[in-house]
Coordinates of N, CA and C in Angstrom, one line a residue:
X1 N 93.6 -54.1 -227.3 CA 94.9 -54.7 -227.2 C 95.6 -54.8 -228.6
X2 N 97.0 -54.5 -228.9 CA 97.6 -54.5 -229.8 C 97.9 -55.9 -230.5
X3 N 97.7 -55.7 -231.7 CA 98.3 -57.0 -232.2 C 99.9 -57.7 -232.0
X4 N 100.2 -59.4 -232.1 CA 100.9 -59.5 -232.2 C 101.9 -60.2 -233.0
X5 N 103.1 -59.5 -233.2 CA 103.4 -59.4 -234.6 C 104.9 -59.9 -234.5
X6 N 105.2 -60.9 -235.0 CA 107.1 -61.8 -235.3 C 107.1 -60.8 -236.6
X7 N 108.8 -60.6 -236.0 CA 109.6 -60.2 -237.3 C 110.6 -61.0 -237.6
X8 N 111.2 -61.5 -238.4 CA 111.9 -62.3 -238.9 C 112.9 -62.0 -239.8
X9 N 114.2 -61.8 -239.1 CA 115.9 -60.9 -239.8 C 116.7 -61.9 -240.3
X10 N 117.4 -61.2 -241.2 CA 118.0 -62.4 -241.6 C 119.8 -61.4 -241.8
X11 N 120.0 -60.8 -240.9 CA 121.6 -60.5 -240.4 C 121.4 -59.3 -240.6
X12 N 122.6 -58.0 -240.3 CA 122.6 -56.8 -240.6 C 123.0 -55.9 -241.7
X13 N 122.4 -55.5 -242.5 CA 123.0 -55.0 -243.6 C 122.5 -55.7 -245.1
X14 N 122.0 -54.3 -246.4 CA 121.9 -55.0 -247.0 C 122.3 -56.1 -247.9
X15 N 123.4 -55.8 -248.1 CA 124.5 -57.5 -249.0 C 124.4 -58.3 -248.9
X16 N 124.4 -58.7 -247.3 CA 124.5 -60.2 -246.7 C 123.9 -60.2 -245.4
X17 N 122.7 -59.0 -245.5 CA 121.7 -59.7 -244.2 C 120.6 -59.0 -244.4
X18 N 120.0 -58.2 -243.3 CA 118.5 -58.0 -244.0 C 118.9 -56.7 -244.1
X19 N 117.8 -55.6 -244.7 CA 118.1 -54.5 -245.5 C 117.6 -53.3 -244.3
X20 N 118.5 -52.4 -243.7 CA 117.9 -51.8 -242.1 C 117.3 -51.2 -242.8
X21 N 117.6 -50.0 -243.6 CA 116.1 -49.1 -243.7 C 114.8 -49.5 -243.8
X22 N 114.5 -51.1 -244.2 CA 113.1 -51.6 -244.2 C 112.9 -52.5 -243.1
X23 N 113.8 -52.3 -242.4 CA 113.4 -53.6 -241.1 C 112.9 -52.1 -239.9
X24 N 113.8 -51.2 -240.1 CA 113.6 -49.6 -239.6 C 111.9 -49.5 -239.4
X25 N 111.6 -49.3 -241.1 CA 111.0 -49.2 -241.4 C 109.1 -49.9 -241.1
X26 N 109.5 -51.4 -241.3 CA 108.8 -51.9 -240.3 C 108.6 -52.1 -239.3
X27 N 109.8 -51.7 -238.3 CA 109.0 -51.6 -236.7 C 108.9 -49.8 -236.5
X28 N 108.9 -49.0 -237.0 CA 107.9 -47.8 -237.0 C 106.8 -47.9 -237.4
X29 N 106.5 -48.1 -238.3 CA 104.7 -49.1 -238.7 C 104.3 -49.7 -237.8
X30 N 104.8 -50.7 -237.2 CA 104.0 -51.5 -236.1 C 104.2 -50.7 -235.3
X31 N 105.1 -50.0 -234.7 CA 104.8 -49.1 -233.7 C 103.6 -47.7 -233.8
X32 N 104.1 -47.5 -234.6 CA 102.5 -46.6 -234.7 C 101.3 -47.3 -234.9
X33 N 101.1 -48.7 -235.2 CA 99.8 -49.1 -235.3 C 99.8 -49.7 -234.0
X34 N 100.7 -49.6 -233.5 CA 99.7 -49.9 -231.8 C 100.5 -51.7 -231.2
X35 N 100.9 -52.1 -232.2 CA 101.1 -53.8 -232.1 C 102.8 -54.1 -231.6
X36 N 102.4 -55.2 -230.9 CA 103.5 -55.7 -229.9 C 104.2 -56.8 -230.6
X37 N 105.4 -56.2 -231.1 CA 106.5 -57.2 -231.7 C 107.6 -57.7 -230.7
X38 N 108.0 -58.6 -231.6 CA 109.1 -59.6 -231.1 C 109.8 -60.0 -232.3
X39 N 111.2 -60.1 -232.1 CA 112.3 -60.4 -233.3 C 112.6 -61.8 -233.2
X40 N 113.0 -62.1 -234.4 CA 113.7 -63.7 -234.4 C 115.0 -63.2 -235.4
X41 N 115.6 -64.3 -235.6 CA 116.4 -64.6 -236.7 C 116.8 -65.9 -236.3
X42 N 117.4 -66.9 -237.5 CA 117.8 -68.1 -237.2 C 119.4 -68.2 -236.8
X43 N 119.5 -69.6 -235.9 CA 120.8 -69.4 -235.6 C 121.7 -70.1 -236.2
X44 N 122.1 -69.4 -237.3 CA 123.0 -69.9 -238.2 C 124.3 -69.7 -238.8
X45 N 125.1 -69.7 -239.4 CA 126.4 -69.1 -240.3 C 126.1 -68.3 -241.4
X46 N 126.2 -67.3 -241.3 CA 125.9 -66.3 -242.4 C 126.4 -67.1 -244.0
X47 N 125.7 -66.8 -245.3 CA 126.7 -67.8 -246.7 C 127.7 -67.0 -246.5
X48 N 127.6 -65.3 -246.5 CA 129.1 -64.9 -247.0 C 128.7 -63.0 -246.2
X49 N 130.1 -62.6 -245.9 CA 129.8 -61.7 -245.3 C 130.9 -60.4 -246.2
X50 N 130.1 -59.2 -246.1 CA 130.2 -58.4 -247.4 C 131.0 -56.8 -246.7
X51 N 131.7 -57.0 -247.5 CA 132.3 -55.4 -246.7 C 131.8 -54.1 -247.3
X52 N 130.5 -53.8 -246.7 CA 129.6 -52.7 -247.4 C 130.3 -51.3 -247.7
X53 N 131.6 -51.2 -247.5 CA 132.7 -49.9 -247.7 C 132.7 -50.3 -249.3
X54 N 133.0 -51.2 -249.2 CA 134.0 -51.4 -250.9 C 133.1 -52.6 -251.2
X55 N 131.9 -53.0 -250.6 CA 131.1 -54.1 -251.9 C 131.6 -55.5 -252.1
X56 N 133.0 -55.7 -251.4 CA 133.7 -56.7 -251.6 C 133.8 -57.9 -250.5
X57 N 133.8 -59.3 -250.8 CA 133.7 -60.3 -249.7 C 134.4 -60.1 -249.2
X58 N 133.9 -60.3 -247.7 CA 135.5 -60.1 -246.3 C 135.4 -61.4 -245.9
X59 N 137.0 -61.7 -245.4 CA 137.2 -63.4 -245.2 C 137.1 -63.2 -243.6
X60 N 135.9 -63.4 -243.5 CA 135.3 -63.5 -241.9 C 134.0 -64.6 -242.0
X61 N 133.7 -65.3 -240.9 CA 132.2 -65.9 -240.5 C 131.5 -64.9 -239.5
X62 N 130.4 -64.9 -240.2 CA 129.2 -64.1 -239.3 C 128.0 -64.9 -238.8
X63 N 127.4 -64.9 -237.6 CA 126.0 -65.6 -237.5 C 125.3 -65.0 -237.7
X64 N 124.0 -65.3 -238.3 CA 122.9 -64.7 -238.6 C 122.1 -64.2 -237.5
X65 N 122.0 -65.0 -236.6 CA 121.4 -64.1 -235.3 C 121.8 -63.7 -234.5
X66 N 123.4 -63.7 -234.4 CA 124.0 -62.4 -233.4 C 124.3 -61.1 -235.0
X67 N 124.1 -61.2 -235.6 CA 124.2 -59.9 -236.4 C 122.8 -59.3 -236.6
X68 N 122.1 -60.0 -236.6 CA 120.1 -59.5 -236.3 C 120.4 -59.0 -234.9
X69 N 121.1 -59.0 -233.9 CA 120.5 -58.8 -232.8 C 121.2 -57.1 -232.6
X70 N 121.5 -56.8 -233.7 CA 122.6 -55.3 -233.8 C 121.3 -54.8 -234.0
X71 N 120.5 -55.2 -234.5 CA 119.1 -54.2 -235.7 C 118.0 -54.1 -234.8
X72 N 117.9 -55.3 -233.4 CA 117.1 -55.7 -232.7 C 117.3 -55.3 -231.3
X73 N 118.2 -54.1 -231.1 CA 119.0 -53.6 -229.5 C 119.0 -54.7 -228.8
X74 N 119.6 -56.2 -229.3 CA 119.9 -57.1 -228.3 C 118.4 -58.1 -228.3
X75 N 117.5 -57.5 -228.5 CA 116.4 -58.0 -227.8 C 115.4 -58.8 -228.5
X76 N 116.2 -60.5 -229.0 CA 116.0 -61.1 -230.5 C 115.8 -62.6 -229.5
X77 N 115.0 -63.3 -230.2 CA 115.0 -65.0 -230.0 C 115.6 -65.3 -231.3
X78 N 116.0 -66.9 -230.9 CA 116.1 -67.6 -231.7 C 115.1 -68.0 -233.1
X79 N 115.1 -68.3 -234.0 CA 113.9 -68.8 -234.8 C 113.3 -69.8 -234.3
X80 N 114.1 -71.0 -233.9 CA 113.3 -71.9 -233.5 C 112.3 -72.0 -232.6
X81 N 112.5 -71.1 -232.1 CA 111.5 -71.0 -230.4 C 110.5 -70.1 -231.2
X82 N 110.0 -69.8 -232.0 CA 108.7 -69.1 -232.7 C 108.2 -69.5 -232.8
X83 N 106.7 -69.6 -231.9 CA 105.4 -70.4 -232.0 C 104.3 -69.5 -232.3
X84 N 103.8 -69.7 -233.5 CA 102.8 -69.5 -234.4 C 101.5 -69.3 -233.6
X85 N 101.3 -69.9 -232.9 CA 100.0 -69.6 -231.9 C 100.3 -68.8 -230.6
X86 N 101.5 -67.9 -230.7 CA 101.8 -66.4 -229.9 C 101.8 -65.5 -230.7
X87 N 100.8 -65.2 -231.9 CA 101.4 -64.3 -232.5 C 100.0 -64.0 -233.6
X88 N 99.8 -63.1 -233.7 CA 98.9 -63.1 -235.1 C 98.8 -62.6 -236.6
X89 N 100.2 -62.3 -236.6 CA 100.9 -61.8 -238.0 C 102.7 -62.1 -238.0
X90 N 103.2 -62.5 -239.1 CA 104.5 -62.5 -239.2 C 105.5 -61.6 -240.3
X91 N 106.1 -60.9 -240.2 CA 106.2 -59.9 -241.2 C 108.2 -60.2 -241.3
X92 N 108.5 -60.1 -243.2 CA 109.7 -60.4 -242.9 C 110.2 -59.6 -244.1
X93 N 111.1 -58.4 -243.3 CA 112.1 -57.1 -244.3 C 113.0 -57.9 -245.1
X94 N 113.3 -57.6 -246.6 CA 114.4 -57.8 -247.0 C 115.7 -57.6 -247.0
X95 N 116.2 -57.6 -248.2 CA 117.6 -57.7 -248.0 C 118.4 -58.8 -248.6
X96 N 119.2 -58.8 -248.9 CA 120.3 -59.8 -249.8 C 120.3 -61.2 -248.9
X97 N 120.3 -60.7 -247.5 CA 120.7 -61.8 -246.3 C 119.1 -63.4 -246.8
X98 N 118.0 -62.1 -247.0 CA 116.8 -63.2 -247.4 C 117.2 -64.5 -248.2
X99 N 118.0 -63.8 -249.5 CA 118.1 -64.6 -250.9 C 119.4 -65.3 -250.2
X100 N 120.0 -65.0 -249.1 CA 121.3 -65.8 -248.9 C 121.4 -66.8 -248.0
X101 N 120.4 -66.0 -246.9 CA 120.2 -66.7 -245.2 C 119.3 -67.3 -244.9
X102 N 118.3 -67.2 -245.4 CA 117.0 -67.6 -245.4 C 116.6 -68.6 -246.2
X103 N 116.9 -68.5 -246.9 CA 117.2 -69.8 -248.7 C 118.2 -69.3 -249.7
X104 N 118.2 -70.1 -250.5 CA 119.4 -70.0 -251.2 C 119.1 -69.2 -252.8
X105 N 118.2 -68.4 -253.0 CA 117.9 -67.8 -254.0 C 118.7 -67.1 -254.8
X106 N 120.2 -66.5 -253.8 CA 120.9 -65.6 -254.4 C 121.8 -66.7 -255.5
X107 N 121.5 -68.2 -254.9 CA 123.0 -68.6 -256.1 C 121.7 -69.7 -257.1
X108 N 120.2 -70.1 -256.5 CA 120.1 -70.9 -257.1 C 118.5 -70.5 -257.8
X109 N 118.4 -69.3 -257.3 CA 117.2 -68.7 -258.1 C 115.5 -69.7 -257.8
X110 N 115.3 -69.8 -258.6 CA 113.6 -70.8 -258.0 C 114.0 -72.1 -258.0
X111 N 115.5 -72.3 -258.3 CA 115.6 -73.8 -257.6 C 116.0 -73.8 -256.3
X112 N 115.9 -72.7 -255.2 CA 116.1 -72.7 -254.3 C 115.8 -73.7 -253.2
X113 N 116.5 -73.7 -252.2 CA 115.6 -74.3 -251.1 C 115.3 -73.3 -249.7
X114 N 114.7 -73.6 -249.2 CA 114.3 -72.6 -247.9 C 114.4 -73.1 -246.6
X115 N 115.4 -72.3 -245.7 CA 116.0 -72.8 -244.4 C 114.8 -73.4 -243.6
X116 N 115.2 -74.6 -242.9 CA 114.2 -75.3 -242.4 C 112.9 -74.3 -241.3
X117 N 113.7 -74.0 -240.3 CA 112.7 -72.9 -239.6 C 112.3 -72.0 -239.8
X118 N 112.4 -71.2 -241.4 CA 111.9 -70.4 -242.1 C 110.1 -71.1 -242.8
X119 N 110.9 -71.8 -243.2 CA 109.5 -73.1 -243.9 C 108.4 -73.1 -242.9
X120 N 109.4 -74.0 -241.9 CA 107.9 -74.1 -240.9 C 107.5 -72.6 -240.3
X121 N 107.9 -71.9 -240.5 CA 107.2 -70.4 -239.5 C 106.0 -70.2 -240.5
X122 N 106.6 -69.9 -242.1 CA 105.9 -69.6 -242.8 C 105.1 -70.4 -243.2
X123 N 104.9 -71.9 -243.0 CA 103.6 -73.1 -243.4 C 103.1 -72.8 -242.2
X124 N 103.3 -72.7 -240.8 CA 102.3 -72.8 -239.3 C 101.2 -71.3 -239.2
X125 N 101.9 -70.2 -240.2 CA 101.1 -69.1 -240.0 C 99.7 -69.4 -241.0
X126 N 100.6 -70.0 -241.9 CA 99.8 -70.0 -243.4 C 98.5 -70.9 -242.9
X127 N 99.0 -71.8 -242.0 CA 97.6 -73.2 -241.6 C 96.9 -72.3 -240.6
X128 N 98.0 -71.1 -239.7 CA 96.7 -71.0 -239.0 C 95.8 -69.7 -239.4
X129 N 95.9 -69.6 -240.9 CA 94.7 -68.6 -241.3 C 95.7 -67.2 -240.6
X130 N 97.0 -67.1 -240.6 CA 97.5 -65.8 -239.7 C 97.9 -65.1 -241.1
X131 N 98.0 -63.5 -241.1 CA 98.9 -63.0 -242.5 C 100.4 -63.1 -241.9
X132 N 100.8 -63.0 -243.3 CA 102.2 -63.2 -243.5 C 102.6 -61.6 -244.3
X133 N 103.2 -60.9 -243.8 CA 104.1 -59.6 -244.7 C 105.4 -59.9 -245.2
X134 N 105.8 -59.7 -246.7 CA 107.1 -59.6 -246.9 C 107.6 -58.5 -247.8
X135 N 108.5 -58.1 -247.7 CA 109.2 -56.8 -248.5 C 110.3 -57.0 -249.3
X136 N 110.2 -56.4 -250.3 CA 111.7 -56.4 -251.2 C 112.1 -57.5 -251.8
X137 N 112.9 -58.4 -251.8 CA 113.2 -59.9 -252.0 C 112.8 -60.8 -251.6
X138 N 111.9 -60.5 -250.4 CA 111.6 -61.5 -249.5 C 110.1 -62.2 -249.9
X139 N 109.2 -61.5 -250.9 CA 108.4 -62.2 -251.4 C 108.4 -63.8 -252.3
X140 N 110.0 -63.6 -252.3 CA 110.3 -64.9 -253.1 C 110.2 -66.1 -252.1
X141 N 110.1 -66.0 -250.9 CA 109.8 -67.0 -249.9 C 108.4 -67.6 -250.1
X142 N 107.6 -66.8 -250.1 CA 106.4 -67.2 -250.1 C 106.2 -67.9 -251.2
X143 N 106.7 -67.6 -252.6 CA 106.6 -68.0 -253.9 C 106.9 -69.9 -254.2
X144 N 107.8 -69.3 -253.3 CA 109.0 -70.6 -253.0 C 108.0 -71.7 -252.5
X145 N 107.5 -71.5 -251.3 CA 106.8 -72.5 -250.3 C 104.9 -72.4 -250.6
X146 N 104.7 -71.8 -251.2 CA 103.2 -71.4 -251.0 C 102.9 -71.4 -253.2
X147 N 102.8 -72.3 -253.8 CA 102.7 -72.1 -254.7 C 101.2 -72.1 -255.4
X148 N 100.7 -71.2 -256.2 CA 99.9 -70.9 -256.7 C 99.3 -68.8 -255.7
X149 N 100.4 -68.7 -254.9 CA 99.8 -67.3 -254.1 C 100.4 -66.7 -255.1
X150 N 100.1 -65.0 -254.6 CA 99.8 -63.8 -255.5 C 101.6 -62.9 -254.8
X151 N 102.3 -62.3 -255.0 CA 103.1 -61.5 -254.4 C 103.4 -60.6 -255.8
X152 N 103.9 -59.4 -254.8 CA 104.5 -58.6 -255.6 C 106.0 -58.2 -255.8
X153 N 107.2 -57.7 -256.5 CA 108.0 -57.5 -256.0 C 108.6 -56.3 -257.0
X154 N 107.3 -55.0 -257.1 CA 107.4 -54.1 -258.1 C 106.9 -54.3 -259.6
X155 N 107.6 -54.2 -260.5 CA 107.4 -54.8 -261.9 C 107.9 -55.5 -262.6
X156 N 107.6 -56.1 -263.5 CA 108.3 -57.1 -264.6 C 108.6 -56.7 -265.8
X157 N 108.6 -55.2 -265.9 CA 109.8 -54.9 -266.6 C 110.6 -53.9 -266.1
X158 N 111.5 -53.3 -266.5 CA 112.4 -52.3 -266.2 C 112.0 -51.0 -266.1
X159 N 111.0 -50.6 -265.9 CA 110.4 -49.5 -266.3 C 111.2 -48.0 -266.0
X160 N 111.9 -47.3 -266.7 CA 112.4 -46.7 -266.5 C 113.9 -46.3 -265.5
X161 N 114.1 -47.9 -266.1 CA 115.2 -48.0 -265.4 C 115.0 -47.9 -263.6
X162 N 114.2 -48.0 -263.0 CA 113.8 -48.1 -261.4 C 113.7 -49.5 -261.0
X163 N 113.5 -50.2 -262.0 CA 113.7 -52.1 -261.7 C 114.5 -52.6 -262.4
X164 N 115.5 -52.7 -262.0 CA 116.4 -53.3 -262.4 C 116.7 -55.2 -261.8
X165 N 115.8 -55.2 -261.1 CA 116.2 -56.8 -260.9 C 114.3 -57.3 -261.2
X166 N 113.9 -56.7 -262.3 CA 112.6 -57.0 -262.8 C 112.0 -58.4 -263.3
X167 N 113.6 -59.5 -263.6 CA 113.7 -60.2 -263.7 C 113.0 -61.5 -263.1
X168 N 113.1 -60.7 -261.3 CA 112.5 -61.9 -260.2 C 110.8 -62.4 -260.8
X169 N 110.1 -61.2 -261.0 CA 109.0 -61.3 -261.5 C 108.6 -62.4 -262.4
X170 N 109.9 -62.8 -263.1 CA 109.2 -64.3 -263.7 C 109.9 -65.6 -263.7
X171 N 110.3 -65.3 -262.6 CA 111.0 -66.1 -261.8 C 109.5 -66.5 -260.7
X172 N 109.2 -65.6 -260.1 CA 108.0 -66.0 -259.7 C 107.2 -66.9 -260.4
X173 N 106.8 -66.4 -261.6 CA 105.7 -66.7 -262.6 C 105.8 -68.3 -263.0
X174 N 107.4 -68.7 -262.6 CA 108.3 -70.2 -263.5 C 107.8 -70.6 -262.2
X175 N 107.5 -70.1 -261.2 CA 107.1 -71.3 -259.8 C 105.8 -71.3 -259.7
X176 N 104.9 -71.0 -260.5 CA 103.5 -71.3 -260.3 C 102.6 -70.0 -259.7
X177 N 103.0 -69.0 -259.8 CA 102.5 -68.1 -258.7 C 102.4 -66.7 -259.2
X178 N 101.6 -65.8 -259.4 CA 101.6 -64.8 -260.2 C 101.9 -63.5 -260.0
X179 N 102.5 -63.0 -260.8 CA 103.4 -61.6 -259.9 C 102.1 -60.8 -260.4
X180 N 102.2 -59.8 -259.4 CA 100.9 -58.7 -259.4 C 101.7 -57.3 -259.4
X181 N 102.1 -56.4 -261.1 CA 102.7 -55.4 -260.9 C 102.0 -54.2 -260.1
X182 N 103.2 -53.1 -259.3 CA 102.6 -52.7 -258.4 C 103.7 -51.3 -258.0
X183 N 103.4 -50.5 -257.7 CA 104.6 -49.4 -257.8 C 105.1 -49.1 -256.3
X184 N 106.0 -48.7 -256.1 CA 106.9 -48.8 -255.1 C 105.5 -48.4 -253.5
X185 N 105.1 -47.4 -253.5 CA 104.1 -46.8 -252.8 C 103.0 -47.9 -252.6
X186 N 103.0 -49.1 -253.0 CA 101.7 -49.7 -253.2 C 102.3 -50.9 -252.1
X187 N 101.2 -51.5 -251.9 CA 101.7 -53.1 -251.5 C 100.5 -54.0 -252.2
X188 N 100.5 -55.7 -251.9 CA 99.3 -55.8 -253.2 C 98.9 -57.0 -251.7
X189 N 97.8 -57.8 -251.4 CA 96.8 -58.1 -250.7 C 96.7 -59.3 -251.8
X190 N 97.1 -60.9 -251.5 CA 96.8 -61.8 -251.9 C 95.5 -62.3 -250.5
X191 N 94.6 -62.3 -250.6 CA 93.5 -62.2 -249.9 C 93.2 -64.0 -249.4
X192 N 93.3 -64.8 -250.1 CA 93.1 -65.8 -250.1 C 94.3 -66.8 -249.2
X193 N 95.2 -66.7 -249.6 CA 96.6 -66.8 -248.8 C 96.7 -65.7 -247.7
X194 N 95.9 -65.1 -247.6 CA 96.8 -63.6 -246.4 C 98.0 -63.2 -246.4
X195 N 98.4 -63.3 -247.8 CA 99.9 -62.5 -248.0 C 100.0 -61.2 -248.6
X196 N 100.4 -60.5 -247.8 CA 100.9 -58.7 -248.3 C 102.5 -58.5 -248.4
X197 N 102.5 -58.2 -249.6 CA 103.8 -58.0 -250.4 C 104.0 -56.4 -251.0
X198 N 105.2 -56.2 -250.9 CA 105.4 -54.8 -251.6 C 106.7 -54.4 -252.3
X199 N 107.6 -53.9 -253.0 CA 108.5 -54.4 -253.5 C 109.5 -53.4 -252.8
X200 N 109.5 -52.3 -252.1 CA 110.5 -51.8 -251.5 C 111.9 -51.5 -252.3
X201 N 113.1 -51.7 -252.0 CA 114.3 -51.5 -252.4 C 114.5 -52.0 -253.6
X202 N 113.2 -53.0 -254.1 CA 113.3 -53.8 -255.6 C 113.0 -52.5 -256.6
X203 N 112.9 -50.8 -256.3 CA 113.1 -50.2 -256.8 C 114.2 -49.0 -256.6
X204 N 114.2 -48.6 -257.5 CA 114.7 -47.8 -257.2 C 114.3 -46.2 -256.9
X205 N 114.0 -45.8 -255.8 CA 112.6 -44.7 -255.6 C 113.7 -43.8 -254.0
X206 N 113.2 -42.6 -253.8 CA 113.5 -41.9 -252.6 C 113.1 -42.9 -251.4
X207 N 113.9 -42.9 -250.2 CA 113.6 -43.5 -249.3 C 112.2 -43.3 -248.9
X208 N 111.9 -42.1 -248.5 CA 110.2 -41.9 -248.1 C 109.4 -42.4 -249.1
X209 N 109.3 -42.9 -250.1 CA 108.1 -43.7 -251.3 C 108.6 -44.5 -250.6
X210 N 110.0 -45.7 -250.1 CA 109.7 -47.5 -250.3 C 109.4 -47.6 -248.9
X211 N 109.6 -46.0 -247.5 CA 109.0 -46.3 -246.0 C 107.4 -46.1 -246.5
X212 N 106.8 -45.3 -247.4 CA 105.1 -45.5 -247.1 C 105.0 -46.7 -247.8
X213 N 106.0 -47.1 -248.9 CA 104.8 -48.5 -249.6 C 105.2 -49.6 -248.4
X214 N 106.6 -49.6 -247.3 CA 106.4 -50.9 -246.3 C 105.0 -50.3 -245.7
X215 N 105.0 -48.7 -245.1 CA 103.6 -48.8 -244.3 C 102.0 -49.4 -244.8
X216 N 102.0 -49.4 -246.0 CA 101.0 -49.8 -246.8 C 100.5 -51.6 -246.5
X217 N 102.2 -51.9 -246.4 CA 101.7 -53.6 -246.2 C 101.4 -53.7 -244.9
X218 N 102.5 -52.8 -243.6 CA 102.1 -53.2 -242.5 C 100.4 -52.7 -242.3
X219 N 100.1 -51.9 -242.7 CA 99.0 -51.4 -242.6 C 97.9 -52.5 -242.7
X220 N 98.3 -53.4 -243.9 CA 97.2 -54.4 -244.2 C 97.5 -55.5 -243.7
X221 N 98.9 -56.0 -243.2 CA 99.1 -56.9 -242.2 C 98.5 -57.1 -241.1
X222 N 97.7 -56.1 -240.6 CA 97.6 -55.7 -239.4 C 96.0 -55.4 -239.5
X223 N 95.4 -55.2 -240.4 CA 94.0 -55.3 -241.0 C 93.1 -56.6 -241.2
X224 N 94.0 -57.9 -241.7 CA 94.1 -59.0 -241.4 C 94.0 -60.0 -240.8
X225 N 95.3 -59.1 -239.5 CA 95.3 -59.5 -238.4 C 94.4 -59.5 -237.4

C-alpha cells in the first residue's frame, strides 16, 4: 500500500503563492513512488497578489485556497481539516506565497510568525515521529517552529552567482538552527527531526537539476515514511 502523503499550497504562482514547477514537481515524485496524496491550503486572504506579466502589485484580493485549488484540479481541503494521524508524511513546495501566506517572512524575516494551521500541521507531524519535506523557501518554516533542526536552502554564499538569496542561510543560523550547504540536485536528511529539505528555485539551475533535487527529497520523504 502506498504511502500517505499532505501537500500543503500556499496560492498559485510564484510571487505571491506557491511556486508550480515545484509543487508540479512534487506530485510527479509521489506519483511515481506509488503514494496517495491529498492537497490542502489554508483559507485565507492572500498578503498581496502579483501580476506575474509585469512583476507588479495588482489592486485585487485573492484567497489562498481557491487559488491552490487552480494547481490542485479543484481537488483541495481546507488546512484546517488536516489530521496528522491520516497521513504519514507532509510535504510543502515553495514559493513567495510560503514567505507571504504561510508566515510572514517576506516582510519580517526570522522575526516572523507562522500561520496558525501551518504551526499546528507542522508541530502534530513533528510529535507524531511523521517526516516533514520542504522545498525552496519553505524550509524557513521548519527553522521558524522547530528550533535547533538541520535544513537546507542551497548555500550561504553566492556561489557563482546561482544563489542569490544566500542570505536566508543565516538567517536560519540567527534562529538556532543549522544550515547544511547542499547543491541544487541534493536534498539534506535532518534525521533526528525527520526533516528533508532541498533548496530548489533558491538556485539558480536548469529546471531538470531543481525537478531531480525535489525528487531526491520526495524520495527520502517517503523512505522515512
Amino acid at each position: 500500500m502506498g504511502k500517505r502523503v499532505a501537500i500543503v499550497l500556499a496560492g498559485c504562482g510564484v510571487f505571491d503563492g506557491s511556486e508550480i514547477h515545484e509543487a508540479s514537481a512534487v506530485l510527479v515524485h509521489l506519483s511515481r513512488g506509488g503514494a496517495e496524496v491529498k492537497i490542502f491550503a489554508p483559507n485565507i486572504e492572500q498578503r498581496d497578489v502579483v501580476n506575474h506579466l509585469k512583476g507588479s502589485p495588482a489592486e485585487e484580493k485573492r484567497n489562498v485556497l481557491v487559488e491552490s485549488a487552480r494547481l490542485a484540479r479543484g481537488n483541495i481541503q481546507d488546512l484546517a481539516e488536516l489530521k496528522a494521524s491520516e497521513f504519514d508524511a507532509v510535504i510543502f513546495p515553495g514559493g513567495f506565497g510560503v514567505a507571504k501566506n504561510l508566515c510572514s517572512w517576506a516582510v519580517d524575516g526570522k522575526d516572523c510568525t507562522v500561520n496558525e494551521h501551518v504551526n499546528s500541521t507542522l508541530q502534530a507531524f513533528h510529535s507524531a515521529k511523521k517526516p516533514i519535506g520542504l522545498c525552496c523557501i519553505s524550509p524557513v518554516l521548519a527553522a521558524k517552529v522547530f528550533p535547533g533542526c538541520e535544513v537546507t536552502v542551497g548555500q550561504d554564499k553566492n556561489v557563482d552567482g546561482r544563489f542569490p538569496d544566500a542570505e536566508t542561510a543565516s538567517a536560519i543560523a540567527e534562529l538556532g538552527c543549522k544550515h547544511i550547504c547542499k547543491n541544487v540536485n541534493e536534498s539534506h536528511v535532518d534525521k533526528a527531526n525527520k526533516i528533508v529539505t532541498t533548496c530548489a528555485f533558491m538556485c539558480k539551475a536548469p529546471l531538470h537539476e531543481i525537478f531531480d533535487g525535489i525528487g531526491t527529497m520526495v524520495q527520502e520523504v517517503l523512505k522515512l515514511a
